[in-house]
Amino acid sequence: MTEAVAQKPAFSLAHLTALSLTPPELVSVAAQAGYDEVSFRLLPATPGGPAYSLMTDAAMLKDTLARMADTSVRVFDLEIIRLGERFDARDYLHFFETGAKLGARAVLVGCDDSDPVRRAQAFAALCELSAPFGLTANIEFMPWTAVKRLRDAVALVEEAGTPSNAGVLVDALHFARSDSTLDEVRALPRKWLHYAQMCDAPGGTPSTDAELIHTARCERLLPGEGGIDLVALWNALPRDLPVSIEIPNDQRAPLLGPLGWATQALEAARRVIDARA
């Protein structure tokens, strides 16, 4: 295998890109579009938000595993665990067990707890309990959360005692809108990087959290359509780092359908990877 081939990343279809699809449907669409992996949203990002509980739906879990076997599409990450004031990692043991059944390798973690000591303790406990299931715990910095910038995520991992399965998740949108720098990306320890999320968005940073959240959840652009320098960002990341394509767009995606949107997203993401120095 040549070095160029060895450094091509795997591509994962993030559930948020096609959240109307159930997990088995997402696997089938990912396979048809040419993805290697998928992510599943098993817990809602917000109270009452959409999610698919494979922890309790045995029939859906069986169907999902069958379609994975038929297509060779793997599960990369599971969403979303949030660190809040009353967080107890033991509440997520069934989540971890289901992740192990699916062969998942990563968990996406958000943080809403403004207390740095408490959230570090919570993250450390989460890492400890998820590790035996073969899962990494990846803190995603988002400018409207308690962990707003890349340096905040780094501080959280360090304050948690740098657990062996801890990770920092770089999402292109949040990177571009959070006063984070490419030098900070380059400085990240390789062992903390398990995957990154790709999308694009208009240039500039909205002035309110509501606008930031709206773009993130409803109006992302395909790579190359907006103002984020994705090539520069991916030049700063490891060349073989798996790429999760997370591009929800409430207006455009329904016009193309899940397969059409997922296919266009993958094609655009590959162009970014091919344009790296």
mmCIF file with all atom_site columns, N, CA and C in Angstrom, residues 129-154:
data_model
loop_
_atom_site.group_PDB
_atom_site.id
_atom_site.type_symbol
_atom_site.label_atom_id
_atom_site.label_alt_id
_atom_site.label_comp_id
_atom_site.label_asym_id
_atom_site.label_entity_id
_atom_site.label_seq_id
_atom_site.pdbx_PDB_ins_code
_atom_site.Cartn_x
_atom_site.Cartn_y
_atom_site.Cartn_z
_atom_site.occupancy
_atom_site.B_iso_or_equiv
_atom_site.pdbx_formal_charge
_atom_site.auth_seq_id
_atom_site.auth_comp_id
_atom_site.auth_asym_id
_atom_site.auth_atom_id
_atom_site.pdbx_PDB_model_num
ATOM 1  N N  . LEU A 1 129 ? -15.637 4.870  32.695 1.00 0.00 ? 129 LEU A N  1
ATOM 2  C CA . LEU A 1 129 ? -16.695 3.885  32.505 1.00 0.00 ? 129 LEU A CA 1
ATOM 3  C C  . LEU A 1 129 ? -16.852 3.454  31.050 1.00 0.00 ? 129 LEU A C  1
ATOM 4  N N  . SER A 1 130 ? -16.519 4.318  30.092 1.00 0.00 ? 130 SER A N  1
ATOM 5  C CA . SER A 1 130 ? -16.676 3.963  28.675 1.00 0.00 ? 130 SER A CA 1
ATOM 6  C C  . SER A 1 130 ? -15.504 3.160  28.128 1.00 0.00 ? 130 SER A C  1
ATOM 7  N N  . ALA A 1 131 ? -14.340 3.278  28.729 1.00 0.00 ? 131 ALA A N  1
ATOM 8  C CA . ALA A 1 131 ? -13.139 2.625  28.205 1.00 0.00 ? 131 ALA A CA 1
ATOM 9  C C  . ALA A 1 131 ? -13.273 1.109  28.067 1.00 0.00 ? 131 ALA A C  1
ATOM 10 N N  . PRO A 1 132 ? -13.827 0.388  29.042 1.00 0.00 ? 132 PRO A N  1
ATOM 11 C CA . PRO A 1 132 ? -13.924 -1.073 28.888 1.00 0.00 ? 132 PRO A CA 1
ATOM 12 C C  . PRO A 1 132 ? -14.791 -1.520 27.716 1.00 0.00 ? 132 PRO A C  1
ATOM 13 N N  . PHE A 1 133 ? -15.590 -0.612 27.185 1.00 0.00 ? 133 PHE A N  1
ATOM 14 C CA . PHE A 1 133 ? -16.454 -0.941 26.053 1.00 0.00 ? 133 PHE A CA 1
ATOM 15 C C  . PHE A 1 133 ? -15.799 -0.585 24.708 1.00 0.00 ? 133 PHE A C  1
ATOM 16 N N  . GLY A 1 134 ? -14.524 -0.198 24.759 1.00 0.00 ? 134 GLY A N  1
ATOM 17 C CA . GLY A 1 134 ? -13.802 0.135  23.539 1.00 0.00 ? 134 GLY A CA 1
ATOM 18 C C  . GLY A 1 134 ? -14.155 1.481  22.961 1.00 0.00 ? 134 GLY A C  1
ATOM 19 N N  . LEU A 1 135 ? -14.648 2.385  23.794 1.00 0.00 ? 135 LEU A N  1
ATOM 20 C CA . LEU A 1 135 ? -15.111 3.688  23.331 1.00 0.00 ? 135 LEU A CA 1
ATOM 21 C C  . LEU A 1 135 ? -14.178 4.802  23.791 1.00 0.00 ? 135 LEU A C  1
ATOM 22 N N  . THR A 1 136 ? -13.931 5.750  22.898 1.00 0.00 ? 136 THR A N  1
ATOM 23 C CA . THR A 1 136 ? -13.270 6.987  23.286 1.00 0.00 ? 136 THR A CA 1
ATOM 24 C C  . THR A 1 136 ? -14.345 8.030  23.593 1.00 0.00 ? 136 THR A C  1
ATOM 25 N N  . ALA A 1 137 ? -14.030 8.965  24.493 1.00 0.00 ? 137 ALA A N  1
ATOM 26 C CA . ALA A 1 137 ? -14.955 10.045 24.862 1.00 0.00 ? 137 ALA A CA 1
ATOM 27 C C  . ALA A 1 137 ? -14.385 11.344 24.322 1.00 0.00 ? 137 ALA A C  1
ATOM 28 N N  . ASN A 1 138 ? -15.102 11.962 23.383 1.00 0.00 ? 138 ASN A N  1
ATOM 29 C CA . ASN A 1 138 ? -14.563 13.094 22.626 1.00 0.00 ? 138 ASN A CA 1
ATOM 30 C C  . ASN A 1 138 ? -15.341 14.364 22.930 1.00 0.00 ? 138 ASN A C  1
ATOM 31 N N  . ILE A 1 139 ? -14.682 15.296 23.594 1.00 0.00 ? 139 ILE A N  1
ATOM 32 C CA . ILE A 1 139 ? -15.342 16.545 23.965 1.00 0.00 ? 139 ILE A CA 1
ATOM 33 C C  . ILE A 1 139 ? -15.370 17.478 22.764 1.00 0.00 ? 139 ILE A C  1
ATOM 34 N N  . GLU A 1 140 ? -16.572 17.914 22.407 1.00 0.00 ? 140 GLU A N  1
ATOM 35 C CA . GLU A 1 140 ? -16.744 18.831 21.285 1.00 0.00 ? 140 GLU A CA 1
ATOM 36 C C  . GLU A 1 140 ? -16.942 20.245 21.821 1.00 0.00 ? 140 GLU A C  1
ATOM 37 N N  . PHE A 1 141 ? -16.023 21.130 21.508 1.00 0.00 ? 141 PHE A N  1
ATOM 38 C CA . PHE A 1 141 ? -16.187 22.526 21.905 1.00 0.00 ? 141 PHE A CA 1
ATOM 39 C C  . PHE A 1 141 ? -17.172 23.201 20.954 1.00 0.00 ? 141 PHE A C  1
ATOM 40 N N  . MET A 1 142 ? -18.095 23.966 21.541 1.00 0.00 ? 142 MET A N  1
ATOM 41 C CA . MET A 1 142 ? -19.119 24.677 20.788 1.00 0.00 ? 142 MET A CA 1
ATOM 42 C C  . MET A 1 142 ? -19.288 26.044 21.434 1.00 0.00 ? 142 MET A C  1
ATOM 43 N N  . PRO A 1 143 ? -19.326 27.118 20.669 1.00 0.00 ? 143 PRO A N  1
ATOM 44 C CA . PRO A 1 143 ? -19.254 28.463 21.259 1.00 0.00 ? 143 PRO A CA 1
ATOM 45 C C  . PRO A 1 143 ? -20.419 28.851 22.158 1.00 0.00 ? 143 PRO A C  1
ATOM 46 N N  . TRP A 1 144 ? -21.535 28.122 22.127 1.00 0.00 ? 144 TRP A N  1
ATOM 47 C CA . TRP A 1 144 ? -22.655 28.470 23.003 1.00 0.00 ? 144 TRP A CA 1
ATOM 48 C C  . TRP A 1 144 ? -22.711 27.566 24.241 1.00 0.00 ? 144 TRP A C  1
ATOM 49 N N  . THR A 1 145 ? -21.732 26.682 24.413 1.00 0.00 ? 145 THR A N  1
ATOM 50 C CA . THR A 1 145 ? -21.718 25.778 25.549 1.00 0.00 ? 145 THR A CA 1
ATOM 51 C C  . THR A 1 145 ? -20.679 26.222 26.575 1.00 0.00 ? 145 THR A C  1
ATOM 52 N N  . ALA A 1 146 ? -20.540 25.458 27.634 1.00 0.00 ? 146 ALA A N  1
ATOM 53 C CA . ALA A 1 146 ? -19.562 25.792 28.669 1.00 0.00 ? 146 ALA A CA 1
ATOM 54 C C  . ALA A 1 146 ? -18.128 25.572 28.203 1.00 0.00 ? 146 ALA A C  1
ATOM 55 N N  . VAL A 1 147 ? -17.937 24.723 27.203 1.00 0.00 ? 147 VAL A N  1
ATOM 56 C CA . VAL A 1 147 ? -16.618 24.509 26.594 1.00 0.00 ? 147 VAL A CA 1
ATOM 57 C C  . VAL A 1 147 ? -16.676 25.151 25.212 1.00 0.00 ? 147 VAL A C  1
ATOM 58 N N  . LYS A 1 148 ? -16.286 26.409 25.145 1.00 0.00 ? 148 LYS A N  1
ATOM 59 C CA . LYS A 1 148 ? -16.557 27.244 23.978 1.00 0.00 ? 148 LYS A CA 1
ATOM 60 C C  . LYS A 1 148 ? -15.502 27.169 22.887 1.00 0.00 ? 148 LYS A C  1
ATOM 61 N N  . ARG A 1 149 ? -14.245 27.012 23.281 1.00 0.00 ? 149 ARG A N  1
ATOM 62 C CA . ARG A 1 149 ? -13.116 27.106 22.349 1.00 0.00 ? 149 ARG A CA 1
ATOM 63 C C  . ARG A 1 149 ? -12.257 25.851 22.441 1.00 0.00 ? 149 ARG A C  1
ATOM 64 N N  . LEU A 1 150 ? -11.396 25.685 21.460 1.00 0.00 ? 150 LEU A N  1
ATOM 65 C CA . LEU A 1 150 ? -10.508 24.540 21.460 1.00 0.00 ? 150 LEU A CA 1
ATOM 66 C C  . LEU A 1 150 ? -9.662  24.502 22.730 1.00 0.00 ? 150 LEU A C  1
ATOM 67 N N  . ARG A 1 151 ? -9.160  25.653 23.153 1.00 0.00 ? 151 ARG A N  1
ATOM 68 C CA . ARG A 1 151 ? -8.329  25.664 24.360 1.00 0.00 ? 151 ARG A CA 1
ATOM 69 C C  . ARG A 1 151 ? -9.132  25.281 25.606 1.00 0.00 ? 151 ARG A C  1
ATOM 70 N N  . ASP A 1 152 ? -10.431 25.531 25.609 1.00 0.00 ? 152 ASP A N  1
ATOM 71 C CA . ASP A 1 152 ? -11.270 25.089 26.719 1.00 0.00 ? 152 ASP A CA 1
ATOM 72 C C  . ASP A 1 152 ? -11.368 23.560 26.750 1.00 0.00 ? 152 ASP A C  1
ATOM 73 N N  . ALA A 1 153 ? -11.484 22.960 25.575 1.00 0.00 ? 153 ALA A N  1
ATOM 74 C CA . ALA A 1 153 ? -11.540 21.502 25.492 1.00 0.00 ? 153 ALA A CA 1
ATOM 75 C C  . ALA A 1 153 ? -10.227 20.883 25.957 1.00 0.00 ? 153 ALA A C  1
ATOM 76 N N  . VAL A 1 154 ? -9.117  21.487 25.543 1.00 0.00 ? 154 VAL A N  1
ATOM 77 C CA . VAL A 1 154 ? -7.798  21.008 25.982 1.00 0.00 ? 154 VAL A CA 1
ATOM 78 C C  . VAL A 1 154 ? -7.697  21.088 27.505 1.00 0.00 ? 154 VAL A C  1
#
